[in-house]
Tab-separated table of C-alpha atoms and ligand atoms in Angstrom:
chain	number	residue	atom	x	y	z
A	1	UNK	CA	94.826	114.117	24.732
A	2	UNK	CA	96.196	117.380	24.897
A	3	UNK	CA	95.158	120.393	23.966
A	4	UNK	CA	97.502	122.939	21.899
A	5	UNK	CA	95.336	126.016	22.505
A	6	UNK	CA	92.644	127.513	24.965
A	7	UNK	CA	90.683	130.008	23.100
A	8	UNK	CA	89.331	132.939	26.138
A	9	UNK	CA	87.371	136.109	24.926
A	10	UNK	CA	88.792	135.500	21.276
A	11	UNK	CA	92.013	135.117	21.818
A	12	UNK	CA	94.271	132.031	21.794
A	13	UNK	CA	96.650	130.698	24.272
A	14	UNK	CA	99.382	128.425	23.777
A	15	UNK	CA	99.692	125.314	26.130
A	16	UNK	CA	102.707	124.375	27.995
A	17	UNK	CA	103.905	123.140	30.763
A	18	UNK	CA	101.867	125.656	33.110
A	19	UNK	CA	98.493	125.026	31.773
A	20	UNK	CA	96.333	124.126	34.301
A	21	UNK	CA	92.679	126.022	33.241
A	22	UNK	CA	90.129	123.958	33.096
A	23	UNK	CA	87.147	123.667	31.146
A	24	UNK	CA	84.577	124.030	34.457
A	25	UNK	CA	86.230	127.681	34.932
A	26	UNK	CA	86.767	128.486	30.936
A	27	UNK	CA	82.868	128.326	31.113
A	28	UNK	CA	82.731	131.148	33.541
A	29	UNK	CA	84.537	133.570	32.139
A	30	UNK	CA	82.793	136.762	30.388
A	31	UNK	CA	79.281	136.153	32.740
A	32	UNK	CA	80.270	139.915	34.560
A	33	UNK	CA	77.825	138.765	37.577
A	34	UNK	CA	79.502	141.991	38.535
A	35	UNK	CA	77.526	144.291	35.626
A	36	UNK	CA	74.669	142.982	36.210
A	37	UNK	CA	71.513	145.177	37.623
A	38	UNK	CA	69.423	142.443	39.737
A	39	UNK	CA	72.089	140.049	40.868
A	40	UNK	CA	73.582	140.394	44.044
A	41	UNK	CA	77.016	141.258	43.105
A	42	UNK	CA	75.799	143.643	40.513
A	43	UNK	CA	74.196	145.717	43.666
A	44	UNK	CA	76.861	145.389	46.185
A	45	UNK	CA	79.247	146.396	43.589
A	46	UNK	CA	76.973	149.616	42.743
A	47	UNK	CA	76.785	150.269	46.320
A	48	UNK	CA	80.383	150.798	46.803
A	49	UNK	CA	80.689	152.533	43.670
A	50	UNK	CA	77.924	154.825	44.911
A	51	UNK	CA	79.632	155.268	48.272
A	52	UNK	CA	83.040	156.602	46.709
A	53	UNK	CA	81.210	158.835	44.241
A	54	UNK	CA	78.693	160.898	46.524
A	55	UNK	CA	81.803	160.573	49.083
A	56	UNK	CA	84.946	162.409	46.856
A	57	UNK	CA	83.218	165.672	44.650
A	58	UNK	CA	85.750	167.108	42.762
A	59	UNK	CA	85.031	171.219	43.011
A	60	UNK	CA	82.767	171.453	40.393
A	61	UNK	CA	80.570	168.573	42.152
A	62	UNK	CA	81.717	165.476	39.603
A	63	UNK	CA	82.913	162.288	41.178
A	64	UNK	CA	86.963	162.057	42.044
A	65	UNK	CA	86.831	158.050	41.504
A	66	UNK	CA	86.347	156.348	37.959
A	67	UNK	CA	85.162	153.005	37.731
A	68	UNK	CA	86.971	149.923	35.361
A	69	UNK	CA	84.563	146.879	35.611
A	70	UNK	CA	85.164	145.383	32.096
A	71	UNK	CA	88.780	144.930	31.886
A	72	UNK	CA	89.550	141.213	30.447
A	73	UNK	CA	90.420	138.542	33.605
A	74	UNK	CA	93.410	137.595	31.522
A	75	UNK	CA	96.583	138.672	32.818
A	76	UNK	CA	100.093	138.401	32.524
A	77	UNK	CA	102.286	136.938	35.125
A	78	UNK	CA	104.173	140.696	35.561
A	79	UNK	CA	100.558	142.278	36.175
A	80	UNK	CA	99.366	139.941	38.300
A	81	UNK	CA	102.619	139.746	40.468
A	82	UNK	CA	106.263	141.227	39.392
A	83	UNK	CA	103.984	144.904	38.854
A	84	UNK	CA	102.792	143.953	42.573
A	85	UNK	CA	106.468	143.031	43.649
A	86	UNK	CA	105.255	139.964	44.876
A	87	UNK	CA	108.472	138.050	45.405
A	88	UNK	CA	109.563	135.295	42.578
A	89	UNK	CA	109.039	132.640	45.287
A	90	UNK	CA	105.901	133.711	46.482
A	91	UNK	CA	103.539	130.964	47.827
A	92	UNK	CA	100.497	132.542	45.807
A	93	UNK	CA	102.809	132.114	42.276
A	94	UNK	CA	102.488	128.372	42.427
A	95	UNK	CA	100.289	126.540	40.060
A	96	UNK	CA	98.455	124.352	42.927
A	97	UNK	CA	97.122	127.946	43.838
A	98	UNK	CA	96.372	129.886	40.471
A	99	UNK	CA	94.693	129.484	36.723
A	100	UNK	CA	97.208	129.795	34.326
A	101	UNK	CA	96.936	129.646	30.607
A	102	UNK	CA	100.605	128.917	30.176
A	103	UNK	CA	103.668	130.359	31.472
A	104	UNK	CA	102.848	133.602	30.415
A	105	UNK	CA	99.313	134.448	30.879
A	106	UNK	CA	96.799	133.593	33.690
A	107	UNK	CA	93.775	134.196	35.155
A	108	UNK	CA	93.904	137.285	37.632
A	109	UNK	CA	93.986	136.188	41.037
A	110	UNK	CA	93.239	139.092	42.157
A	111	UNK	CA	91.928	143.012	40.876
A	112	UNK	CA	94.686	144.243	42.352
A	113	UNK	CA	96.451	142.792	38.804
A	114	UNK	CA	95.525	145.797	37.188
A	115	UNK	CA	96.601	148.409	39.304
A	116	UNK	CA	99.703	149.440	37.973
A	117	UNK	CA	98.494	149.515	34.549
A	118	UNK	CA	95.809	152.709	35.393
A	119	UNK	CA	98.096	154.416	37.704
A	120	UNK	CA	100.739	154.392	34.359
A	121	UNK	CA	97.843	155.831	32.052
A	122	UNK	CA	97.430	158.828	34.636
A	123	UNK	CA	94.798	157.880	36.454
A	124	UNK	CA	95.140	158.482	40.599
A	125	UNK	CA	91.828	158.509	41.769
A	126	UNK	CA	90.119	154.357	40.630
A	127	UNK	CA	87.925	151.427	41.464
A	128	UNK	CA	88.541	147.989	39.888
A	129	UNK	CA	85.753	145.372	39.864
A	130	UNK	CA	86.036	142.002	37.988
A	131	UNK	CA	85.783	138.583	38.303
A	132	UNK	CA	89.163	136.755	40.034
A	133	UNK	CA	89.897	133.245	39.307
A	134	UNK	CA	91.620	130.724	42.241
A	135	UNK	CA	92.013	127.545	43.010
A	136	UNK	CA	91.032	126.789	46.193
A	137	UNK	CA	88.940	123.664	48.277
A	138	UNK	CA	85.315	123.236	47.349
A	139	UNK	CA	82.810	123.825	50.213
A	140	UNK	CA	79.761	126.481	50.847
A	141	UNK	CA	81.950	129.781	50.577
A	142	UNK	CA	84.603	128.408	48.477
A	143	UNK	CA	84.242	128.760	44.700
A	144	UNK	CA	87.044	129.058	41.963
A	145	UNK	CA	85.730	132.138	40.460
A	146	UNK	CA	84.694	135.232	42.586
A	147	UNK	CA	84.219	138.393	42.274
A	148	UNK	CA	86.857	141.494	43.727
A	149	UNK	CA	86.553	145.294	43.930
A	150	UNK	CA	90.014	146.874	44.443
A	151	UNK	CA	90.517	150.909	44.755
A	152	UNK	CA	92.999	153.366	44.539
A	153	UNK	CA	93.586	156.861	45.558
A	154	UNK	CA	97.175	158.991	45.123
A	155	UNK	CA	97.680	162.526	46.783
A	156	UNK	CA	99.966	165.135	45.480
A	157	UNK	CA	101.232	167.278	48.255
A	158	UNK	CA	98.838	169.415	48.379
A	159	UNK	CA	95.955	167.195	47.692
A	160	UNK	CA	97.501	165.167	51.362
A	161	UNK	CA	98.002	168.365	53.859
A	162	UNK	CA	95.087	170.366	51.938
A	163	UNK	CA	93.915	171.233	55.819
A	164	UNK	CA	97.536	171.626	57.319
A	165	UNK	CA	97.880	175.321	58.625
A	166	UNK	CA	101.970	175.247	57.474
A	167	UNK	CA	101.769	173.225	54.072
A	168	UNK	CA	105.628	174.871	53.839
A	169	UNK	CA	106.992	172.759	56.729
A	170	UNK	CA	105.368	169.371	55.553
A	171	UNK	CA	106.862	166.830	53.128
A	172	UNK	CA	106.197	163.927	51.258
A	173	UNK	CA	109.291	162.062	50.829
A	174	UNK	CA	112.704	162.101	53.321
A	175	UNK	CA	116.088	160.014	52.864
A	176	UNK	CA	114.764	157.865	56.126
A	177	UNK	CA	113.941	154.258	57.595
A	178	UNK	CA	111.180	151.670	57.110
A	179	UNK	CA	109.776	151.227	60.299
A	180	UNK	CA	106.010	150.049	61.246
A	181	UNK	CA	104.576	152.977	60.534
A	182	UNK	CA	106.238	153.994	57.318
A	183	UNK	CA	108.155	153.074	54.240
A	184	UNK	CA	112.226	154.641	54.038
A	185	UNK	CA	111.028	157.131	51.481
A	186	UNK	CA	108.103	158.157	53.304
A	187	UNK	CA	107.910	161.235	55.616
A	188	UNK	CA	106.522	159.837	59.199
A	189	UNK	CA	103.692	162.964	58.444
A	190	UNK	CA	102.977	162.012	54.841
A	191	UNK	CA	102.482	158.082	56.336
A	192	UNK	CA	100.223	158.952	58.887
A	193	UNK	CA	98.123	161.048	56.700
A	194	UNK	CA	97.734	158.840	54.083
A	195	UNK	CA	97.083	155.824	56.219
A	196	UNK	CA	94.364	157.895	58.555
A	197	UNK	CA	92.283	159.121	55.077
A	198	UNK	CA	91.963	155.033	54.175
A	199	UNK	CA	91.227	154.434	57.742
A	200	UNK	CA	88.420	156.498	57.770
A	201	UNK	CA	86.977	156.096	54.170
A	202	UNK	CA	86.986	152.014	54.401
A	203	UNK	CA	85.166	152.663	57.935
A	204	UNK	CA	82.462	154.818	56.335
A	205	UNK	CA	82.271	152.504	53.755
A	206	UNK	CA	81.325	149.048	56.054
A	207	UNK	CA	79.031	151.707	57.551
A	208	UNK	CA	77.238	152.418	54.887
A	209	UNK	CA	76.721	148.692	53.551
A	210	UNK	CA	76.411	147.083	57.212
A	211	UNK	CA	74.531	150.226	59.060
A	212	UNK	CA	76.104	152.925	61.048
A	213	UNK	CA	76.702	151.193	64.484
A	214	UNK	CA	78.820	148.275	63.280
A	215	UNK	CA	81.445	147.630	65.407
A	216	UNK	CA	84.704	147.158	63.501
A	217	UNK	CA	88.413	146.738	64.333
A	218	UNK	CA	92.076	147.056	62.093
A	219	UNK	CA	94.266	144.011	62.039
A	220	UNK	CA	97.733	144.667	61.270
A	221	UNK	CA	98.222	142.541	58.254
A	222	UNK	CA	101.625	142.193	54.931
A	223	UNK	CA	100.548	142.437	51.441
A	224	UNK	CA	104.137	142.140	48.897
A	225	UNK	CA	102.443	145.699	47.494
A	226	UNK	CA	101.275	147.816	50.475
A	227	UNK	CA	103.076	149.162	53.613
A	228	UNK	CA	102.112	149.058	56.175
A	229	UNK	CA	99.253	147.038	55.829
A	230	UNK	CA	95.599	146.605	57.347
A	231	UNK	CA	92.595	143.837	57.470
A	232	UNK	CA	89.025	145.724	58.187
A	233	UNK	CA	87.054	143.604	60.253
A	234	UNK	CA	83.563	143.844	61.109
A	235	UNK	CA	81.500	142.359	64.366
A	236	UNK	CA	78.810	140.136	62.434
A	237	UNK	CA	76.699	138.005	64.291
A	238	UNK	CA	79.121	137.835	67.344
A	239	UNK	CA	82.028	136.618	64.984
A	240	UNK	CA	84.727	138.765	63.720
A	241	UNK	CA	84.883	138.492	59.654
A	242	UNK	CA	87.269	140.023	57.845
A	243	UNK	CA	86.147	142.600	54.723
A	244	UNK	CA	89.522	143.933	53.043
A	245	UNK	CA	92.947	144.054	52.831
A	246	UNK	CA	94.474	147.992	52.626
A	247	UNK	CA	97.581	149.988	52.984
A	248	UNK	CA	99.689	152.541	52.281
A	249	UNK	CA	101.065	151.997	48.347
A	250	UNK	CA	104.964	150.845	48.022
A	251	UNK	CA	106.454	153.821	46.577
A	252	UNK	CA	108.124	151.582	44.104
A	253	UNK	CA	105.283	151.203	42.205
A	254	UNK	CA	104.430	154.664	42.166
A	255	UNK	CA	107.494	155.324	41.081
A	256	UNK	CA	107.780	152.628	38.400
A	257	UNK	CA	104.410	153.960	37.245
A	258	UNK	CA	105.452	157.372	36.446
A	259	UNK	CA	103.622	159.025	39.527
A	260	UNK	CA	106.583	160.380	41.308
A	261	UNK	CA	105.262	162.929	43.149
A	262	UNK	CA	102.696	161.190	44.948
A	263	UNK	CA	101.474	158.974	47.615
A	264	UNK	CA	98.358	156.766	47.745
A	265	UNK	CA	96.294	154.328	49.403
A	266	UNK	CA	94.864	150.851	47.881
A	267	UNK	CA	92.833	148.206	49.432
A	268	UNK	CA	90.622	144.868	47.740
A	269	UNK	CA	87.929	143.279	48.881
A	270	UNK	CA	85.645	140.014	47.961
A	271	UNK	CA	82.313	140.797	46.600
A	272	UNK	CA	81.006	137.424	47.576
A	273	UNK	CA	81.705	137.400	50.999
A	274	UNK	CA	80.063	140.540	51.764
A	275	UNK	CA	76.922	139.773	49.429
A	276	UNK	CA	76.469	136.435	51.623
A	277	UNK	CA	76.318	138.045	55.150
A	278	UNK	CA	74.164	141.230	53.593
A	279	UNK	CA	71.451	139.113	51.936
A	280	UNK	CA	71.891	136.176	53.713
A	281	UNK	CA	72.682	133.787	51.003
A	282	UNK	CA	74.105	130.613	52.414
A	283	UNK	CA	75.927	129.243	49.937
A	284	UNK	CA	78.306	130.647	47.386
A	285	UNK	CA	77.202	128.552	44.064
A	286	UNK	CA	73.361	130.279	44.218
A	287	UNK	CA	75.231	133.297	42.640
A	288	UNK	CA	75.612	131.326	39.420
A	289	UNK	CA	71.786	130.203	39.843
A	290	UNK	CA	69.723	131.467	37.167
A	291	UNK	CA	66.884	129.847	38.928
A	292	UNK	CA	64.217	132.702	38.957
A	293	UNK	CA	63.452	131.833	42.704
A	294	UNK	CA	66.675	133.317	43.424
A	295	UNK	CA	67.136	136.071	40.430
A	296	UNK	CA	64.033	137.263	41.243
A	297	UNK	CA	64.748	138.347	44.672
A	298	UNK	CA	66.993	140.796	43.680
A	299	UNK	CA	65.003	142.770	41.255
A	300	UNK	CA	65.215	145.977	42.623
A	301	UNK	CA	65.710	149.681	41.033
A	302	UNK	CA	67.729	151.319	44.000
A	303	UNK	CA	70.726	149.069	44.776
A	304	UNK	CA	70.909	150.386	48.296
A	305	UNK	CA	67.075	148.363	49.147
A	306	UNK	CA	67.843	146.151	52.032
A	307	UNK	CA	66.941	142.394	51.228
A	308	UNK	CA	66.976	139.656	52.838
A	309	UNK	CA	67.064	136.042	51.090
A	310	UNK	CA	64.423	133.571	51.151
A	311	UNK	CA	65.666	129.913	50.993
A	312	UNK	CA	63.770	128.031	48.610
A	313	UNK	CA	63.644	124.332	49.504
A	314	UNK	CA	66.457	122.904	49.370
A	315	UNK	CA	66.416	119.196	47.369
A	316	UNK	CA	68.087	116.343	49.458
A	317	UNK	CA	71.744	115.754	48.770
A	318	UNK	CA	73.661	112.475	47.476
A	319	UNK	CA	76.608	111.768	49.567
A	320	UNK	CA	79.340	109.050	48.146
A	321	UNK	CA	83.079	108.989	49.669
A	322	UNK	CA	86.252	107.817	47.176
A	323	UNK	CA	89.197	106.496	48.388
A	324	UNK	CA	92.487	106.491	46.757
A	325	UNK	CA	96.129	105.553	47.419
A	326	UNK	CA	97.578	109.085	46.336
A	327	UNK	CA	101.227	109.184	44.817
A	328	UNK	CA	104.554	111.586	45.793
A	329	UNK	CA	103.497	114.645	44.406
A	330	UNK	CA	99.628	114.577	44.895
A	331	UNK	CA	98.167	118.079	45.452
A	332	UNK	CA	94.567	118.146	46.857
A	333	UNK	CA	93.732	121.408	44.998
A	334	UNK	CA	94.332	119.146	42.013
A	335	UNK	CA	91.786	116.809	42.950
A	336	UNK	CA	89.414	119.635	43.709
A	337	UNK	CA	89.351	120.792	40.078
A	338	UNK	CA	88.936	117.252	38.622
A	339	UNK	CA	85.632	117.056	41.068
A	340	UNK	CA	84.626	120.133	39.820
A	341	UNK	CA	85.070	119.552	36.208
A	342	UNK	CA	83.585	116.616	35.960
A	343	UNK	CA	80.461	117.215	38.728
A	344	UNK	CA	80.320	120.934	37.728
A	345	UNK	CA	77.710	122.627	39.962
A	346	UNK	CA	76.330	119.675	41.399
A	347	UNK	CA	79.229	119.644	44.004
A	348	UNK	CA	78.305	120.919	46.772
A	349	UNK	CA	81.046	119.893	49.502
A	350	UNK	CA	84.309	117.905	49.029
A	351	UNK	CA	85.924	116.856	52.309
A	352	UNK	CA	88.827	115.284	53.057
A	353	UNK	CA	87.727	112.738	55.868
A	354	UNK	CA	90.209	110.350	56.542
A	355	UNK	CA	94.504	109.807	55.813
A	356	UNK	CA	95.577	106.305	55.976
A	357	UNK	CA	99.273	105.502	56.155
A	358	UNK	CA	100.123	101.804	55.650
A	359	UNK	CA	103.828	101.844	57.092
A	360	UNK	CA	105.173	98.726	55.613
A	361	UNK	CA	104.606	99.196	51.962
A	362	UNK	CA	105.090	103.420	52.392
A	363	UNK	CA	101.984	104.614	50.665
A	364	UNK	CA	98.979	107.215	51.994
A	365	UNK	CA	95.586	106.962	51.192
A	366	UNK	CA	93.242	109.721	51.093
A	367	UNK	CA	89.042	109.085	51.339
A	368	UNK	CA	87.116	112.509	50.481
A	369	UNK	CA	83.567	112.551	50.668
A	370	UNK	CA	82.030	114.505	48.119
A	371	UNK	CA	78.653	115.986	48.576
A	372	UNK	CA	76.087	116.617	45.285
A	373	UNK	CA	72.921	118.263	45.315
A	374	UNK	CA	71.080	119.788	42.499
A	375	UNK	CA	69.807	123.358	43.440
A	376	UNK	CA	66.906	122.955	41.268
A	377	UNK	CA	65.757	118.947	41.391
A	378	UNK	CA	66.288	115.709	42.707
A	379	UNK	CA	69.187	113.625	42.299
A	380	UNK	CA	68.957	110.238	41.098
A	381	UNK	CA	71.598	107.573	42.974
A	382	UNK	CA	72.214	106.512	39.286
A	383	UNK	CA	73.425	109.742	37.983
A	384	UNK	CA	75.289	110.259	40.625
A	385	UNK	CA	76.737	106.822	40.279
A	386	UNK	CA	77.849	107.672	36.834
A	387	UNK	CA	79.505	111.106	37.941
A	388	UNK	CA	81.141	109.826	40.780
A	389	UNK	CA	82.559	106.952	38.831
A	390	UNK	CA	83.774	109.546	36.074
A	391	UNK	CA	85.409	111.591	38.850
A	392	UNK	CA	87.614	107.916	39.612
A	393	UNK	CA	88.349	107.498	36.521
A	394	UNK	CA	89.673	111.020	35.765
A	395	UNK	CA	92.023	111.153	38.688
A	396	UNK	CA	93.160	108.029	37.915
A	397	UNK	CA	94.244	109.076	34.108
A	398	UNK	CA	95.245	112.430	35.239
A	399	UNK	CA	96.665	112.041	38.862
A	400	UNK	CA	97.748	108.580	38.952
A	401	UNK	CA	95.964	107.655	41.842
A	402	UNK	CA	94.811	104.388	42.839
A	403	UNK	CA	91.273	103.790	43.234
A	404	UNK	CA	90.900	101.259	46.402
B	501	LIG	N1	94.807	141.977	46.498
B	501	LIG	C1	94.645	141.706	47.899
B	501	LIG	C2	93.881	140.368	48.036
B	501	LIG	O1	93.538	139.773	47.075
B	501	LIG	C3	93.862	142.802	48.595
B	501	LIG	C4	94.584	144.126	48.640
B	501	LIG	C5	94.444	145.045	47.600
B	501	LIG	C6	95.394	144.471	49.723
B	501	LIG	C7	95.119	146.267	47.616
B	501	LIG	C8	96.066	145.667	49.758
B	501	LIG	C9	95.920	146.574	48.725
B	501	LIG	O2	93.631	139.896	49.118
């Protein structure tokens, strides 16, 4: 049957054609994991907002940044992308890769969403945290709801060459070229300066959660919104990882947001991510534990107190593989939410292990082998019968799939 509405936070959303939410993710929204004291995310997330308040002191001594952390995950499609000029046939637009509501509204994909918005009401100086909805594959450090913390930061003239010794000579803006280093409207000085204060504010950051002798490195990277653009990565346990996206703010947007005369940095990072190498939490679902083995290790008054998670015995997993002959337009991410809506958290893995092509009749078969385990109990093989036979069923009514 379909359904006409999906009620979120109070308000009601008209199905069409775009609706793909699902009732697994519905059930997430509102928990601001983010907000709270003794969870992980909560501390991380008052880390950083630490960091950028004892690091920026207005004159007087009060903090330069402000912090938004309950703005509602619902979106429009111009905040989450045409705001962002992120071009109309962007790959991140399609519905195999976001939540949408209907053809209007949608999850936030990312904090960045928002951005525009504050930088319209006057803000210049922000940090954005809240919970970002994608769909994605289903494994240890893939989960469709996470959490993001973007921030922003615009200069006036002044504000940029405070330290310059002939503030007279130095501009913002020229009539010039987009090269590597700079957007047309950008003076090559006003570029470099901007792009050298985010430089060195992300780096104190990662030393500040990760320790000051972490090796890092900047990765040239595009973003539709920034230019040019950076990825931070840090040296963890001999692998580099990357920690956020950055760059120099597309004038465009300043401009469409009323800020003119400025120029400004942004950059967006996961929360997860770095909450799973800090604490050492191996997989991505214990953040939604409310299992007091795991709460419980992060009841602590100063959010900078360096802990280390204990695994608690882990219960043995159930492992059954379905195989399907999959039709034209089969998308796997598809497939993903079905397992997820119907196994909720007991799905811990879902792999696809095998493609079979049977030339003469033209058709493809897919076997995935989903893993469940219960963080909390024991599995029995006839529960797990029962879910995995649901899961058939519902990608067989919904996907037209054939079970083999
Ligand atoms: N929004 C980007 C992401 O989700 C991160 C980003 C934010 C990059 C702001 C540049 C500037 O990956």
């Amino acid at each position: 049957a379909t359904k006409l509405v999906t009620d979120v936070l109070g308000n009601s959303y008209t199905s069409d054609e775009f609706t793909n939410i699902t009732p697994s993710v519905i059930k997430k929204i509102g928990k601001k994991l983010h907000t709270k004291k003794n969870h992980p995310i909560g501390l991380i997330n008052k880390q950083i907002q630490n960091f950028f308040y004892a690091t920026y002191l207005r004159a007087g001594g009060n903090p330069i940044f402000s912090m938004y952390d309950n703005i509602s995950p619902v979106v429009t499609l111009e905040q989450n992308f045409d705001n962002l000029l992120v071009p109309a046939d962007h790959p991140s637009r399609n519905l195999t890769d976001s939540y949408y509501l209907n053809k209007t509204h949608m999850l936030r994909a990312h904090t960045t969403a928002h951005q525009r918005d504050l930088i319209s009401s006057g803000l210049d100086s922000f940090l954005i945290t809240g919970d970002v909805y994608r769909r994605d594959t289903v494994d240890a450090t893939h989960y469709p709801v996470f959490h993001q913390l973007d921030g922003v930061r615009l200069f006036s003239k002044h504000q940029l060459f405070s330290k310059a010794k002939d503030i007279d000579k130095l501009n913002l803006f020229e009539n010039g070229s987009y090269t590597e280093l700079k957007q047309a409207e950008h003076s090559l000085e006003a570029a470099l300066a901007v792009a050298a204060e985010l430089k060195n504010s992300l780096q104190e950051l990662a030393k500040a959660l990760f320790g000051a002798d972490i090796k890092y490195r900047w990765v040239e990277e595009q973003f539709p919104f920034t230019h040019p653009s950076w990825e931070l990565e840090i040296l963890y346990q001999d692998k580099w990882m990357e920690v956020l996206g950055c760059g120099v703010i597309k004038q465009e947007i300043l401009k469409k947001a009323g800020a003119i005369d400025k120029v400004g940095w942004a950059f967006g990072m996961g929360l997860e991510r770095l909450a799973m190498r800090l604490y050492d939490i191996p997989d991505i679902r214990l953040f939604w534990s409310e299992d007091t083995r795991f709460t419980s290790q992060f009841n602590v008054e100063d959010p900078s107190t360096q802990i280390t998670f204990k695994p608690f015995s882990k219960h043995p997993p159930v492992v059954n593989d379905i195989s399907f002959w999959i039709p034209e337009n089969f998308h796997e991410n598809d497939f993903y939410d079905i397992v997820r809506s119907v196994g909720g958290d007991l799905i811990e893995n879902v792999e696809l292990i095998d493609v079979f092509e049977n030339k003469k009749k033209q058709k493809t078969s897919h076997c995935y082998r989903i893993t469940y385990r219960h963080m909390e109990r024991v599995l029995t093989l006839n529960e797990i019968n029962t879910i995995h036979e649901n899961i058939g069923a519902e990608a067989y009514k919904s996907l037209n799939v054939i079970i083999r």
